[in-house]
mmCIF file of C-alpha atoms in Angstrom:
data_model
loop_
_atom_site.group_PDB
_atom_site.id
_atom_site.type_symbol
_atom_site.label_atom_id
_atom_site.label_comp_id
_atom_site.label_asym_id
_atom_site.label_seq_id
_atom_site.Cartn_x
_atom_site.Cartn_y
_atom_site.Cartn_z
ATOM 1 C CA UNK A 1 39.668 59.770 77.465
ATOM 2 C CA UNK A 2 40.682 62.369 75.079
ATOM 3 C CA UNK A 3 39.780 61.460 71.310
ATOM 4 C CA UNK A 4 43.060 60.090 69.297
ATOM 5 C CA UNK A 5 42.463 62.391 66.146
ATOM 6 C CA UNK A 6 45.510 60.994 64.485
ATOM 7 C CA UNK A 7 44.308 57.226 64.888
ATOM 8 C CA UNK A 8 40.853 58.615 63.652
ATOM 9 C CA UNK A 9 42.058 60.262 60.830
ATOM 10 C CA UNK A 10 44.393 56.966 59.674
ATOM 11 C CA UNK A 11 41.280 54.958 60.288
ATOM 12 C CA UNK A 12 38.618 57.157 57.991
ATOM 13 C CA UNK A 13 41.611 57.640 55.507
ATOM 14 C CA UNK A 14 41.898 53.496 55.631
ATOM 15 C CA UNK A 15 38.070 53.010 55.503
ATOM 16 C CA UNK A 16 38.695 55.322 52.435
ATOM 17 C CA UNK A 17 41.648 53.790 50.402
ATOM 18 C CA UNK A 18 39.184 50.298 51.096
ATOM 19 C CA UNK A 19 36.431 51.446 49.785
ATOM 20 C CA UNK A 20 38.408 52.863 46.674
ATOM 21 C CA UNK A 21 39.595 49.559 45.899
ATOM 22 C CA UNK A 22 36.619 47.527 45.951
ATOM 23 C CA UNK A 23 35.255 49.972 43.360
ATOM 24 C CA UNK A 24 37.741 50.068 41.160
ATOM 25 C CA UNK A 25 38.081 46.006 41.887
ATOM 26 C CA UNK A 26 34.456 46.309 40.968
ATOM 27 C CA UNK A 27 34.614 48.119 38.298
ATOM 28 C CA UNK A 28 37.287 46.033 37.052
ATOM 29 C CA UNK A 29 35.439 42.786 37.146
ATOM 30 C CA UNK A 30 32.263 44.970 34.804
ATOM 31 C CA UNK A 31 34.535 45.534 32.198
ATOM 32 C CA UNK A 32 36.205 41.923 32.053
ATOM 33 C CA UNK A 33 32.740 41.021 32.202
ATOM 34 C CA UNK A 34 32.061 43.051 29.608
ATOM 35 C CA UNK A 35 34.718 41.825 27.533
ATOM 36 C CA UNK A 36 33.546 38.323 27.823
ATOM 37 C CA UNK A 37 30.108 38.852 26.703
ATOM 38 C CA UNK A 38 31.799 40.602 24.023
ATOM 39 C CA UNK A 39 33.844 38.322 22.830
ATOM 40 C CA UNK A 40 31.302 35.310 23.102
ATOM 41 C CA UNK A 41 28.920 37.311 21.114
ATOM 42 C CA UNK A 42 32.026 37.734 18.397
ATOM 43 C CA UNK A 43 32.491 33.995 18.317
ATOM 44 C CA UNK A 44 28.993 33.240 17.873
ATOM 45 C CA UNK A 45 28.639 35.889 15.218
ATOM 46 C CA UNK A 46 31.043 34.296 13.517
ATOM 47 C CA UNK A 47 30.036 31.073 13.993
ATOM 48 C CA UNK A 48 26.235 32.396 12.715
ATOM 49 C CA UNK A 49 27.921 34.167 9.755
ATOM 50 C CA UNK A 50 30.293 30.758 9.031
ATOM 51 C CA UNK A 51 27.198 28.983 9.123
ATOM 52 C CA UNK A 52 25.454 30.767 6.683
ATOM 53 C CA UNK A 53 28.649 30.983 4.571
ATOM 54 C CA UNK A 54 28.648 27.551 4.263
ATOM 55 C CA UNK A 55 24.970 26.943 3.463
ATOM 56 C CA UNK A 56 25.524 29.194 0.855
ATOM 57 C CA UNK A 57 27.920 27.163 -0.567
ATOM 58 C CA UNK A 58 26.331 23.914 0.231
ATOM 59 C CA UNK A 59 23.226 24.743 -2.115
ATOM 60 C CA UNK A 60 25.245 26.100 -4.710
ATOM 61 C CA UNK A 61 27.276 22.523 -4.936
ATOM 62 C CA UNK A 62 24.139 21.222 -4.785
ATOM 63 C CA UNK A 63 22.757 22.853 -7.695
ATOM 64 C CA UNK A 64 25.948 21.925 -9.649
ATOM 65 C CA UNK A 65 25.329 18.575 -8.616
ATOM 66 C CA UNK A 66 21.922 18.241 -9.947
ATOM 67 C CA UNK A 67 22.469 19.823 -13.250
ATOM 68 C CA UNK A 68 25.470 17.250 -14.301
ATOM 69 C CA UNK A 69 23.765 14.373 -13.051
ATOM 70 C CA UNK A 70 20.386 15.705 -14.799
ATOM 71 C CA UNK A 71 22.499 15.847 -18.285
ATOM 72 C CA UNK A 72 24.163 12.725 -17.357
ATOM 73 C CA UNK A 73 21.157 10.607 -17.457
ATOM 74 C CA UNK A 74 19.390 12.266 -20.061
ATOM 75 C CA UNK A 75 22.404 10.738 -22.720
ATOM 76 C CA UNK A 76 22.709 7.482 -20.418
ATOM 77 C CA UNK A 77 19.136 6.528 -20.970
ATOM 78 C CA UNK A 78 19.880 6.567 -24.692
ATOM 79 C CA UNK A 79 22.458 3.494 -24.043
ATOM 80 C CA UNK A 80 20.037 2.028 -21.267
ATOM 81 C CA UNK A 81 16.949 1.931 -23.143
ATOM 82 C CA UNK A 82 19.279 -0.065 -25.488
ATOM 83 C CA UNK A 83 20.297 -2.554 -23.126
ATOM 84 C CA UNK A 84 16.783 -2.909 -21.955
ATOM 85 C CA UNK A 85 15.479 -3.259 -25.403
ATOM 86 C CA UNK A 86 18.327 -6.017 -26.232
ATOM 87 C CA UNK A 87 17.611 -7.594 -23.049
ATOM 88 C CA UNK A 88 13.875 -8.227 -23.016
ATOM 89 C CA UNK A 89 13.436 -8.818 -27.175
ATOM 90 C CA UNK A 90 14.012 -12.863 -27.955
ATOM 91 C CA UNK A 91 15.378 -11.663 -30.936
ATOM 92 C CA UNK A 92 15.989 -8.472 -32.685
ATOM 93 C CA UNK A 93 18.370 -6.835 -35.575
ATOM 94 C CA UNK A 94 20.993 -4.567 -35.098
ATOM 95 C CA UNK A 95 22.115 -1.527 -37.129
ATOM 96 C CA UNK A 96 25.437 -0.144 -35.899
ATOM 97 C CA UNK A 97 26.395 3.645 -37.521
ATOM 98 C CA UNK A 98 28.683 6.218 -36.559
ATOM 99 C CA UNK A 99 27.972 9.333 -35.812
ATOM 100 C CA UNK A 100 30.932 12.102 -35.165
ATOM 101 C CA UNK A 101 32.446 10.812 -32.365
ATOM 102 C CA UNK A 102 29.740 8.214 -31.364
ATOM 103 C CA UNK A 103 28.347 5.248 -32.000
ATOM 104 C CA UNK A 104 24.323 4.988 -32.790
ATOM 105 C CA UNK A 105 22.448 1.722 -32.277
ATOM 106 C CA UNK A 106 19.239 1.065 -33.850
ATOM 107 C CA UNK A 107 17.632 -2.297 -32.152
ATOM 108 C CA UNK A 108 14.323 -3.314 -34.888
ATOM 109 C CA UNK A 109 14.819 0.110 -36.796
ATOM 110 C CA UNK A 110 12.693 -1.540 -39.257
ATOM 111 C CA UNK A 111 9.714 -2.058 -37.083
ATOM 112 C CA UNK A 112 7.544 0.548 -35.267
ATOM 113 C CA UNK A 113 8.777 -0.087 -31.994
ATOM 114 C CA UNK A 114 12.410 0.670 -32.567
ATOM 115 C CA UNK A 115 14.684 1.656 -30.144
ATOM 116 C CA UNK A 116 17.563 3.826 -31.200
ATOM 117 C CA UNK A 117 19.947 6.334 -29.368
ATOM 118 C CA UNK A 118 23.825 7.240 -29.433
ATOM 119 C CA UNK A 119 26.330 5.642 -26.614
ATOM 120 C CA UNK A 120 27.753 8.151 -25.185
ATOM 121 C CA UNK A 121 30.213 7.755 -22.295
ATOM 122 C CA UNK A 122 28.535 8.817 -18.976
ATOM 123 C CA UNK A 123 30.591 11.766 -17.402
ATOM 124 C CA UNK A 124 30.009 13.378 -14.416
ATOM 125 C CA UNK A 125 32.605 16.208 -14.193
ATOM 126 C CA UNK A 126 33.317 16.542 -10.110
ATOM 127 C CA UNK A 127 36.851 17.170 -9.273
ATOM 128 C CA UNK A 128 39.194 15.676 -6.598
ATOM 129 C CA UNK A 129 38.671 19.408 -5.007
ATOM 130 C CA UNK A 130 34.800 19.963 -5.482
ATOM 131 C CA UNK A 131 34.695 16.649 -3.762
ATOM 132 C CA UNK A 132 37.082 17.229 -1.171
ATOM 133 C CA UNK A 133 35.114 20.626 0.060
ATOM 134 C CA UNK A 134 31.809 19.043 -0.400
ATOM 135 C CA UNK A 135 32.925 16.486 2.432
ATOM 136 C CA UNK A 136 33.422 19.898 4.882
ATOM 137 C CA UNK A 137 29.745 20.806 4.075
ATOM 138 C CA UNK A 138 28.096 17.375 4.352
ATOM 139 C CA UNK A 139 30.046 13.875 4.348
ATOM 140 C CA UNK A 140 26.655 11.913 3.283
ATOM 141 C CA UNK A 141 26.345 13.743 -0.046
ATOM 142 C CA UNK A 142 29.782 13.776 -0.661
ATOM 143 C CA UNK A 143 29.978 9.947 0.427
ATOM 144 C CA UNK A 144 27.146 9.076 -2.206
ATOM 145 C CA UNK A 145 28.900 11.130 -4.820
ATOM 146 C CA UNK A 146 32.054 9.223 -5.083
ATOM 147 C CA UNK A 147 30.158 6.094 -4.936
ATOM 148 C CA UNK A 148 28.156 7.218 -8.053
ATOM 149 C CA UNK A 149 31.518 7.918 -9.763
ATOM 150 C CA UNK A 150 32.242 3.859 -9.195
ATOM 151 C CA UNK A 151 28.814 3.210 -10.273
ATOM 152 C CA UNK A 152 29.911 5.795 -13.527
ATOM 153 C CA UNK A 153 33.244 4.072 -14.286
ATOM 154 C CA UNK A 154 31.874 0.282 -14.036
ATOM 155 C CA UNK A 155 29.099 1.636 -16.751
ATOM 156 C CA UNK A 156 31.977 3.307 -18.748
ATOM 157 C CA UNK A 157 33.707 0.562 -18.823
ATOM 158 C CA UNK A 158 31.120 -1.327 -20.258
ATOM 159 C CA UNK A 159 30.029 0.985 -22.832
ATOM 160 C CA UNK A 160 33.206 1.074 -24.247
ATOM 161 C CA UNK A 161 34.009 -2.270 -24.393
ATOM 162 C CA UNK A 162 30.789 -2.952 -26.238
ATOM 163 C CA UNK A 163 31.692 -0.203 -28.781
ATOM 164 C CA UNK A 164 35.135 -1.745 -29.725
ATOM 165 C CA UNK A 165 33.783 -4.924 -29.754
ATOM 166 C CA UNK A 166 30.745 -3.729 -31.704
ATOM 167 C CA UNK A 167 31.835 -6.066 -34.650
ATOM 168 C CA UNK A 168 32.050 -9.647 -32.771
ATOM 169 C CA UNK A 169 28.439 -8.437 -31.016
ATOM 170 C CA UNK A 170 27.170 -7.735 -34.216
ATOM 171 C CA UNK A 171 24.608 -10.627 -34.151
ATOM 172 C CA UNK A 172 21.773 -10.533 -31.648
ATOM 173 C CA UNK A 173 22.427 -13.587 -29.744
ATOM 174 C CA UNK A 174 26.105 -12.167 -28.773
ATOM 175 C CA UNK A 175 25.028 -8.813 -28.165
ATOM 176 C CA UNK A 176 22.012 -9.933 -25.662
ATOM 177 C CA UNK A 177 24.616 -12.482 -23.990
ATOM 178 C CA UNK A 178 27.212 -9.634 -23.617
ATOM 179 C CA UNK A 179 23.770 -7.256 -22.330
ATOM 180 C CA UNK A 180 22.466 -9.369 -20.020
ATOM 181 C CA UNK A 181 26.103 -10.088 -18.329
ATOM 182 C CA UNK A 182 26.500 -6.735 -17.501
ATOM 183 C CA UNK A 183 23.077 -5.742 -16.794
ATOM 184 C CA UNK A 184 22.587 -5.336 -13.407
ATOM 185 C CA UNK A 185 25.661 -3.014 -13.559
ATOM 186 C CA UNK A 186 24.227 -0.882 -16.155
ATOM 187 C CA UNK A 187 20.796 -0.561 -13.999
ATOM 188 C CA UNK A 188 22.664 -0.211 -11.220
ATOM 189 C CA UNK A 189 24.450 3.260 -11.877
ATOM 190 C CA UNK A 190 20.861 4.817 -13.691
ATOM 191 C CA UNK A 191 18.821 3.698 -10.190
ATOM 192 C CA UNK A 192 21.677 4.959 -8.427
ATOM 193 C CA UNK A 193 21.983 8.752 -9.981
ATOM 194 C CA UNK A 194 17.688 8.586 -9.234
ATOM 195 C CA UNK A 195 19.013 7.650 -5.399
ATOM 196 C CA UNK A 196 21.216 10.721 -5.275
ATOM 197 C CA UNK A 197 19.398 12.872 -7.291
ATOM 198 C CA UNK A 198 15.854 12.654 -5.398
ATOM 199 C CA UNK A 199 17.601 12.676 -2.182
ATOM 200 C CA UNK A 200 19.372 16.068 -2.304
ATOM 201 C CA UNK A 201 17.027 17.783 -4.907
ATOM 202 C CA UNK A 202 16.424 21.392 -4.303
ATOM 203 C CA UNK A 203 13.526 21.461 -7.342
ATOM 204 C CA UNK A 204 11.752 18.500 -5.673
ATOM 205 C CA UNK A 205 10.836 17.358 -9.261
ATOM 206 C CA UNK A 206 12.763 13.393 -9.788
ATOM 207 C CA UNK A 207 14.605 12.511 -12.020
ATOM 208 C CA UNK A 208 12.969 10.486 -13.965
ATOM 209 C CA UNK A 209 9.869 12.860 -14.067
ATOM 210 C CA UNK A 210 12.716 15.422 -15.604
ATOM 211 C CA UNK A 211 13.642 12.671 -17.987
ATOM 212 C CA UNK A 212 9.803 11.904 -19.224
ATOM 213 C CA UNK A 213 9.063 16.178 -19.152
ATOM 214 C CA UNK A 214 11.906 16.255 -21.975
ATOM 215 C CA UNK A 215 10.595 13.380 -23.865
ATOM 216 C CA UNK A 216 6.783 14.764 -24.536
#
Protein backbone atom coordinates (compact mmCIF):
# COMPACT_ATOMS: atom_id res chain seq x y z
CA UNK A 1 0.00 0.00 0.00
CA UNK A 2 1.43 3.12 -1.31
CA UNK A 3 2.23 5.78 1.53
CA UNK A 4 -0.67 8.65 1.72
CA UNK A 5 1.89 11.66 1.82
CA UNK A 6 -0.93 14.12 1.98
CA UNK A 7 -2.60 12.37 5.14
CA UNK A 8 1.08 12.25 6.51
CA UNK A 9 1.83 15.60 5.98
CA UNK A 10 -1.81 16.87 7.66
CA UNK A 11 -0.97 14.51 10.46
CA UNK A 12 2.86 15.84 11.32
CA UNK A 13 1.48 19.42 10.53
CA UNK A 14 -1.47 18.49 13.31
CA UNK A 15 1.03 16.80 15.72
CA UNK A 16 2.68 20.27 15.13
CA UNK A 17 -0.08 22.98 15.61
CA UNK A 18 -0.70 20.49 19.10
CA UNK A 19 2.31 20.69 20.31
CA UNK A 20 2.41 24.58 19.68
CA UNK A 21 -0.47 25.01 21.79
CA UNK A 22 0.36 23.19 24.78
CA UNK A 23 3.46 25.41 24.92
CA UNK A 24 2.14 28.43 24.55
CA UNK A 25 -0.91 27.01 26.97
CA UNK A 26 2.11 26.29 29.07
CA UNK A 27 3.70 29.09 28.90
CA UNK A 28 0.63 30.87 29.57
CA UNK A 29 -0.17 29.22 32.83
CA UNK A 30 4.04 30.37 33.99
CA UNK A 31 3.26 33.76 33.58
CA UNK A 32 -0.30 33.78 35.37
CA UNK A 33 1.61 31.92 37.77
CA UNK A 34 3.94 34.35 37.85
CA UNK A 35 1.60 37.03 38.29
CA UNK A 36 0.11 35.46 41.29
CA UNK A 37 3.18 35.04 43.22
CA UNK A 38 3.62 38.51 42.30
CA UNK A 39 0.87 39.92 43.41
CA UNK A 40 0.69 37.87 46.78
CA UNK A 41 4.13 39.01 47.50
CA UNK A 42 2.67 42.84 46.81
CA UNK A 43 -0.10 42.25 49.29
CA UNK A 44 2.04 40.92 51.87
CA UNK A 45 4.56 43.68 51.36
CA UNK A 46 2.09 45.85 52.02
CA UNK A 47 0.62 44.25 54.65
CA UNK A 48 4.51 43.99 56.27
CA UNK A 49 5.02 47.71 55.47
CA UNK A 50 1.19 48.60 57.01
CA UNK A 51 2.27 46.75 59.86
CA UNK A 52 5.19 48.51 60.61
CA UNK A 53 3.41 51.80 59.74
CA UNK A 54 1.22 51.27 62.35
CA UNK A 55 3.67 50.21 65.08
CA UNK A 56 5.25 53.24 64.36
CA UNK A 57 2.44 55.06 65.22
CA UNK A 58 1.32 52.91 68.02
CA UNK A 59 4.59 53.78 70.12
CA UNK A 60 4.51 57.23 69.27
CA UNK A 61 0.73 57.49 70.88
CA UNK A 62 2.13 55.68 73.39
CA UNK A 63 4.78 57.98 74.27
CA UNK A 64 2.22 60.86 74.16
CA UNK A 65 0.28 58.92 76.42
CA UNK A 66 2.81 58.50 79.06
CA UNK A 67 4.09 61.98 79.14
CA UNK A 68 0.42 63.61 79.90
CA UNK A 69 -0.47 61.12 82.29
CA UNK A 70 3.21 61.46 83.90
CA UNK A 71 2.44 65.44 84.28
CA UNK A 72 -1.00 64.65 85.23
CA UNK A 73 -0.17 62.93 88.37
CA UNK A 74 2.71 64.79 89.30
CA UNK A 75 0.03 68.07 90.03
CA UNK A 76 -2.77 65.46 91.16
CA UNK A 77 -0.68 64.15 93.97
CA UNK A 78 -0.47 67.71 95.25
CA UNK A 79 -4.50 67.58 95.81
CA UNK A 80 -4.23 63.76 96.87
CA UNK A 81 -1.68 64.01 99.41
CA UNK A 82 -4.23 66.61 100.70
CA UNK A 83 -7.06 64.43 100.88
CA UNK A 84 -4.96 61.79 102.44
CA UNK A 85 -3.56 64.13 104.95
CA UNK A 86 -7.29 65.47 105.82
CA UNK A 87 -8.42 62.02 105.87
CA UNK A 88 -6.11 60.21 108.27
CA UNK A 89 -5.37 63.49 110.83
CA UNK A 90 -8.29 63.49 113.79
CA UNK A 91 -7.92 66.95 113.57
CA UNK A 92 -5.93 69.47 111.75
CA UNK A 93 -6.03 73.41 110.65
CA UNK A 94 -6.55 74.67 107.42
CA UNK A 95 -4.98 77.63 105.58
CA UNK A 96 -6.74 78.34 102.28
CA UNK A 97 -4.64 81.04 99.79
CA UNK A 98 -4.81 81.80 96.31
CA UNK A 99 -2.39 81.56 94.10
CA UNK A 100 -2.87 82.94 90.26
CA UNK A 101 -5.36 80.88 89.12
CA UNK A 102 -5.29 78.22 91.95
CA UNK A 103 -6.09 77.47 95.10
CA UNK A 104 -3.17 76.33 97.75
CA UNK A 105 -4.04 74.31 100.85
CA UNK A 106 -1.82 74.11 103.72
CA UNK A 107 -3.19 71.16 106.21
CA UNK A 108 -0.90 71.84 109.92
CA UNK A 109 1.35 74.51 108.07
CA UNK A 110 2.30 75.33 111.49
CA UNK A 111 3.71 72.01 112.43
CA UNK A 112 6.65 70.08 110.87
CA UNK A 113 4.69 67.64 109.19
CA UNK A 114 2.65 69.91 107.00
CA UNK A 115 1.16 69.03 103.99
CA UNK A 116 0.69 71.71 101.41
CA UNK A 117 0.24 71.75 97.52
CA UNK A 118 -1.99 73.72 94.86
CA UNK A 119 -5.41 72.00 93.41
CA UNK A 120 -5.08 71.97 90.21
CA UNK A 121 -7.70 70.45 87.89
CA UNK A 122 -6.43 67.07 86.49
CA UNK A 123 -6.31 67.29 82.57
CA UNK A 124 -5.41 64.82 80.36
CA UNK A 125 -5.49 66.42 76.86
CA UNK A 126 -6.59 63.26 74.38
CA UNK A 127 -8.92 64.23 71.70
CA UNK A 128 -12.13 62.60 70.32
CA UNK A 129 -9.62 61.85 67.19
CA UNK A 130 -6.33 60.69 69.03
CA UNK A 131 -8.77 58.38 70.69
CA UNK A 132 -10.63 57.31 67.84
CA UNK A 133 -7.21 56.16 65.86
CA UNK A 134 -5.75 54.75 68.94
CA UNK A 135 -8.79 52.19 68.91
CA UNK A 136 -7.40 51.07 65.07
CA UNK A 137 -3.96 50.36 66.71
CA UNK A 138 -5.06 48.60 69.92
CA UNK A 139 -8.77 48.66 71.42
CA UNK A 140 -7.38 47.64 75.09
CA UNK A 141 -5.30 50.81 75.46
CA UNK A 142 -7.67 52.87 73.91
CA UNK A 143 -10.53 51.13 76.07
CA UNK A 144 -8.52 51.97 79.38
CA UNK A 145 -7.95 55.48 78.18
CA UNK A 146 -11.45 56.65 78.01
CA UNK A 147 -12.14 54.97 81.19
CA UNK A 148 -9.34 57.06 82.85
CA UNK A 149 -11.00 60.18 81.37
CA UNK A 150 -14.30 59.07 83.65
CA UNK A 151 -12.01 58.35 86.41
CA UNK A 152 -10.48 62.25 85.46
CA UNK A 153 -13.89 63.98 85.30
CA UNK A 154 -15.43 62.29 88.63
CA UNK A 155 -11.98 63.73 90.34
CA UNK A 156 -12.60 67.12 88.55
CA UNK A 157 -15.65 67.31 89.65
CA UNK A 158 -14.71 66.98 93.02
CA UNK A 159 -11.90 69.27 93.10
CA UNK A 160 -13.88 71.92 92.02
CA UNK A 161 -16.63 71.63 94.07
CA UNK A 162 -14.37 71.66 97.09
CA UNK A 163 -12.73 74.89 95.80
CA UNK A 164 -16.07 76.87 95.54
CA UNK A 165 -17.16 75.57 98.54
CA UNK A 166 -13.78 76.20 100.16
CA UNK A 167 -15.53 78.70 102.62
CA UNK A 168 -18.40 76.34 104.22
CA UNK A 169 -15.32 73.50 104.44
CA UNK A 170 -13.31 75.89 106.06
CA UNK A 171 -13.34 74.04 109.46
CA UNK A 172 -11.70 70.64 109.73
CA UNK A 173 -14.55 68.57 110.72
CA UNK A 174 -16.50 69.67 107.33
CA UNK A 175 -13.63 69.44 105.20
CA UNK A 176 -12.65 65.69 106.44
CA UNK A 177 -16.55 64.79 106.15
CA UNK A 178 -16.65 66.27 102.57
CA UNK A 179 -12.83 64.18 102.08
CA UNK A 180 -13.72 61.12 103.23
CA UNK A 181 -17.17 61.08 101.07
CA UNK A 182 -15.43 61.31 98.07
CA UNK A 183 -12.42 59.42 98.83
CA UNK A 184 -12.45 56.36 97.24
CA UNK A 185 -13.14 58.38 94.03
CA UNK A 186 -10.19 60.50 94.44
CA UNK A 187 -7.90 57.19 95.02
CA UNK A 188 -9.58 55.68 92.52
CA UNK A 189 -8.48 57.83 89.39
CA UNK A 190 -4.48 58.19 90.98
CA UNK A 191 -4.41 54.00 91.25
CA UNK A 192 -6.02 54.01 88.04
CA UNK A 193 -3.45 56.37 85.86
CA UNK A 194 -0.57 53.80 87.89
CA UNK A 195 -2.90 50.83 86.12
CA UNK A 196 -2.52 52.40 82.70
CA UNK A 197 0.61 53.85 83.03
CA UNK A 198 2.68 50.60 84.18
CA UNK A 199 0.80 48.58 81.78
CA UNK A 200 1.75 50.25 78.47
CA UNK A 201 5.09 51.87 79.65
CA UNK A 202 7.78 51.91 77.09
CA UNK A 203 10.53 53.29 79.95
CA UNK A 204 9.56 50.38 82.25
CA UNK A 205 10.18 52.83 85.18
CA UNK A 206 6.28 53.22 87.27
CA UNK A 207 4.80 55.77 87.96
CA UNK A 208 5.04 56.27 91.16
CA UNK A 209 8.88 55.54 91.12
CA UNK A 210 8.78 58.72 88.49
CA UNK A 211 6.77 60.56 91.07
CA UNK A 212 9.31 59.77 94.20
CA UNK A 213 12.63 60.37 91.48
CA UNK A 214 11.16 64.08 91.22
CA UNK A 215 10.60 64.49 94.84
CA UNK A 216 14.42 63.71 96.14
Amino acid sequence: MAFDWIAGTALVVGMGSLYLTYQSTKSAKRAIDTSIELYEKQKQDDREKTRFIDKKKLIAKINIIENEIVNCYMEYMNFFNLCTAIKNRDSFSVTIGNYSNFTGVAIDAEKTDCVSGLIQPPKLDFTNDFINELYLLDEKLAGDIVSLKGYMNRSSHIMNHMVLCKDDLGGHVELKRYVERFYTDIELFKYTMEKVHDSHSITGVSLMKKYQLAHI
